[in-house]
Amino acid sequence: MALDQSFVGRTYPPTDPYEVGREKIREFAQAVGDDSPAYTDPQAARALGHPDVIAPPTFVFAITFKAAGVVVQDPQLGLDYSRVVHGDQKFAYTRPVRAGDRLTVTSTIEAIKSLAGNDILDVRGEVRDEAGEHVVTAWTKLVARAAEEAGDNR
């Protein structure tokens, strides 16, 4: 069953603040194989004009994807998460994420489409710092694969 189009534009409450730590940034940079000193060395980050180490651009995915979980778990939406795969991810930054940031995410359903029996859900996550200033917008595309027909044993 296709997702209800009336959910397009629905905004969910902001998440609790997530405090970005230097160690989390270092671990993430190491996990993605990025050895930029701006991610691990405060002096190197300051030399680039940042007040502390900054996070790699995709670091914020962990925060925004968790926030999108509130959307996909909305029982009124009716999304079967067991059939969901991650389709795409995009980011638009106002400034880098920095160690010490306390970030909140507000998620909005931006689009719902059906294609070949699959439901495609676009969720926009607006990430703001403790002062309410915009840091980054993240777009997450989720695809709920069509259910197999009864008796179809592929």
Tab-separated table of C-alpha atoms in Angstrom:
chain	number	residue	atom	x	y	z
A	1	MET	CA	0.000	0.000	0.000
A	2	ALA	CA	1.382	3.408	-0.998
A	3	LEU	CA	2.291	5.894	1.700
A	4	ASP	CA	-0.173	8.691	2.361
A	5	GLN	CA	0.720	11.864	0.411
A	6	SER	CA	-0.844	14.003	3.147
A	7	PHE	CA	2.334	13.427	5.202
A	8	VAL	CA	4.374	15.586	2.804
A	9	GLY	CA	5.341	18.713	4.737
A	10	ARG	CA	4.878	17.112	8.161
A	11	THR	CA	7.569	18.321	10.562
A	12	TYR	CA	8.576	16.417	13.678
A	13	PRO	CA	9.834	18.010	16.922
A	14	PRO	CA	13.560	18.715	17.260
A	15	THR	CA	15.758	16.039	18.772
A	16	ASP	CA	17.457	16.386	22.109
A	17	PRO	CA	20.856	18.073	21.720
A	18	TYR	CA	23.740	15.896	20.538
A	19	GLU	CA	27.091	17.063	21.883
A	20	VAL	CA	29.847	16.606	19.317
A	21	GLY	CA	33.039	15.331	20.932
A	22	ARG	CA	36.612	15.401	19.668
A	23	GLU	CA	36.958	11.655	20.184
A	24	LYS	CA	33.814	10.903	18.149
A	25	ILE	CA	35.166	13.090	15.337
A	26	ARG	CA	38.557	11.352	15.483
A	27	GLU	CA	36.954	7.900	15.455
A	28	PHE	CA	34.721	8.812	12.529
A	29	ALA	CA	37.587	10.300	10.502
A	30	GLN	CA	39.637	7.169	11.154
A	31	ALA	CA	36.707	4.914	10.169
A	32	VAL	CA	36.271	6.690	6.821
A	33	GLY	CA	40.031	6.811	6.212
A	34	ASP	CA	40.378	10.600	6.222
A	35	ASP	CA	43.596	11.692	7.913
A	36	SER	CA	43.093	15.454	7.635
A	37	PRO	CA	44.697	17.070	10.691
A	38	ALA	CA	41.684	19.429	10.937
A	39	TYR	CA	39.753	16.418	12.273
A	40	THR	CA	42.222	15.460	15.002
A	41	ASP	CA	44.545	18.358	15.818
A	42	PRO	CA	43.038	21.505	17.409
A	43	GLN	CA	46.073	23.586	16.374
A	44	ALA	CA	45.730	22.496	12.754
A	45	ALA	CA	42.005	23.318	12.860
A	46	ARG	CA	42.717	26.758	14.367
A	47	ALA	CA	45.295	27.414	11.651
A	48	LEU	CA	42.448	26.912	9.169
A	49	GLY	CA	40.256	29.409	11.044
A	50	HIS	CA	38.173	26.999	13.133
A	51	PRO	CA	37.823	27.308	16.929
A	52	ASP	CA	38.372	23.543	17.416
A	53	VAL	CA	38.586	20.353	15.380
A	54	ILE	CA	35.914	19.957	12.733
A	55	ALA	CA	34.089	16.848	11.614
A	56	PRO	CA	34.297	15.254	8.167
A	57	PRO	CA	31.327	16.262	5.995
A	58	THR	CA	29.478	12.956	6.337
A	59	PHE	CA	29.796	12.855	10.153
A	60	VAL	CA	26.391	14.484	10.562
A	61	PHE	CA	24.729	11.485	8.873
A	62	ALA	CA	24.694	9.578	12.164
A	63	ILE	CA	22.797	12.405	13.843
A	64	THR	CA	20.334	13.104	11.031
A	65	PHE	CA	19.640	9.435	10.292
A	66	LYS	CA	18.806	8.825	13.940
A	67	ALA	CA	16.463	11.827	13.821
A	68	ALA	CA	14.812	10.443	10.674
A	69	GLY	CA	14.056	7.353	12.757
A	70	VAL	CA	11.258	9.314	14.425
A	71	VAL	CA	9.699	9.759	10.988
A	72	VAL	CA	9.981	6.134	9.903
A	73	GLN	CA	8.649	4.906	13.251
A	74	ASP	CA	5.567	7.124	13.052
A	75	PRO	CA	2.767	4.532	13.186
A	76	GLN	CA	0.420	6.850	11.279
A	77	LEU	CA	2.838	6.950	8.331
A	78	GLY	CA	2.686	3.160	8.047
A	79	LEU	CA	6.165	2.605	6.629
A	80	ASP	CA	7.367	-1.016	6.796
A	81	TYR	CA	10.940	-0.378	7.923
A	82	SER	CA	11.906	-4.022	7.414
A	83	ARG	CA	11.683	-3.320	3.669
A	84	VAL	CA	13.640	-0.024	3.720
A	85	VAL	CA	17.008	0.557	2.073
A	86	HIS	CA	18.980	3.802	2.087
A	87	GLY	CA	18.687	5.383	-1.356
A	88	ASP	CA	20.659	8.632	-1.245
A	89	GLN	CA	22.160	11.275	1.008
A	90	LYS	CA	22.972	14.951	0.400
A	91	PHE	CA	24.280	17.740	2.637
A	92	ALA	CA	24.300	21.545	2.352
A	93	TYR	CA	26.519	23.223	4.948
A	94	THR	CA	26.435	26.731	6.366
A	95	ARG	CA	29.536	25.903	8.414
A	96	PRO	CA	31.416	22.757	9.483
A	97	VAL	CA	30.361	20.725	12.499
A	98	ARG	CA	32.810	21.435	15.333
A	99	ALA	CA	33.821	19.712	18.530
A	100	GLY	CA	31.731	21.161	21.331
A	101	ASP	CA	28.691	21.820	19.148
A	102	ARG	CA	25.355	20.878	20.696
A	103	LEU	CA	23.210	20.057	17.694
A	104	THR	CA	19.508	19.429	17.275
A	105	VAL	CA	17.770	18.062	14.194
A	106	THR	CA	14.277	18.872	12.999
A	107	SER	CA	13.009	16.372	10.422
A	108	THR	CA	10.437	17.124	7.734
A	109	ILE	CA	8.947	14.791	5.150
A	110	GLU	CA	9.779	16.562	1.919
A	111	ALA	CA	8.384	14.093	-0.627
A	112	ILE	CA	6.643	10.746	-0.954
A	113	LYS	CA	6.592	8.948	-4.287
A	114	SER	CA	5.604	5.512	-5.494
A	115	LEU	CA	7.586	3.898	-8.289
A	116	ALA	CA	7.136	0.319	-9.491
A	117	GLY	CA	5.425	-0.566	-6.228
A	118	ASN	CA	8.250	0.928	-4.132
A	119	ASP	CA	7.632	3.831	-1.757
A	120	ILE	CA	10.278	6.553	-1.852
A	121	LEU	CA	10.450	8.849	1.143
A	122	ASP	CA	12.552	12.027	1.193
A	123	VAL	CA	13.304	13.404	4.654
A	124	ARG	CA	15.006	16.766	5.211
A	125	GLY	CA	16.904	17.243	8.465
A	126	GLU	CA	17.656	20.805	9.552
A	127	VAL	CA	20.614	20.805	11.937
A	128	ARG	CA	21.022	23.781	14.252
A	129	ASP	CA	23.475	24.620	17.006
A	130	GLU	CA	22.665	25.619	20.582
A	131	ALA	CA	22.154	29.252	19.547
A	132	GLY	CA	19.612	28.150	16.929
A	133	GLU	CA	21.963	28.921	14.053
A	134	HIS	CA	21.764	26.723	10.949
A	135	VAL	CA	24.741	24.374	10.535
A	136	VAL	CA	23.710	21.918	7.826
A	137	THR	CA	20.706	20.568	5.979
A	138	ALA	CA	20.726	16.845	5.239
A	139	TRP	CA	18.439	15.086	2.776
A	140	THR	CA	17.897	11.354	3.256
A	141	LYS	CA	16.145	9.253	0.617
A	142	LEU	CA	14.653	5.999	1.875
A	143	VAL	CA	13.198	3.338	-0.409
A	144	ALA	CA	10.661	0.857	0.949
A	145	ARG	CA	10.853	-2.082	-1.438
A	146	ALA	CA	7.598	-3.482	-2.707
A	147	ALA	CA	6.312	-6.535	-0.889
A	148	GLU	CA	6.535	-9.769	-2.831
A	149	GLU	CA	3.256	-11.117	-4.098
A	150	ALA	CA	1.864	-14.114	-2.170
A	151	GLY	CA	3.195	-17.326	-3.687
A	152	ASP	CA	6.044	-15.534	-5.477
A	153	ASN	CA	9.159	-17.477	-4.391
A	154	ARG	CA	11.954	-15.620	-6.125
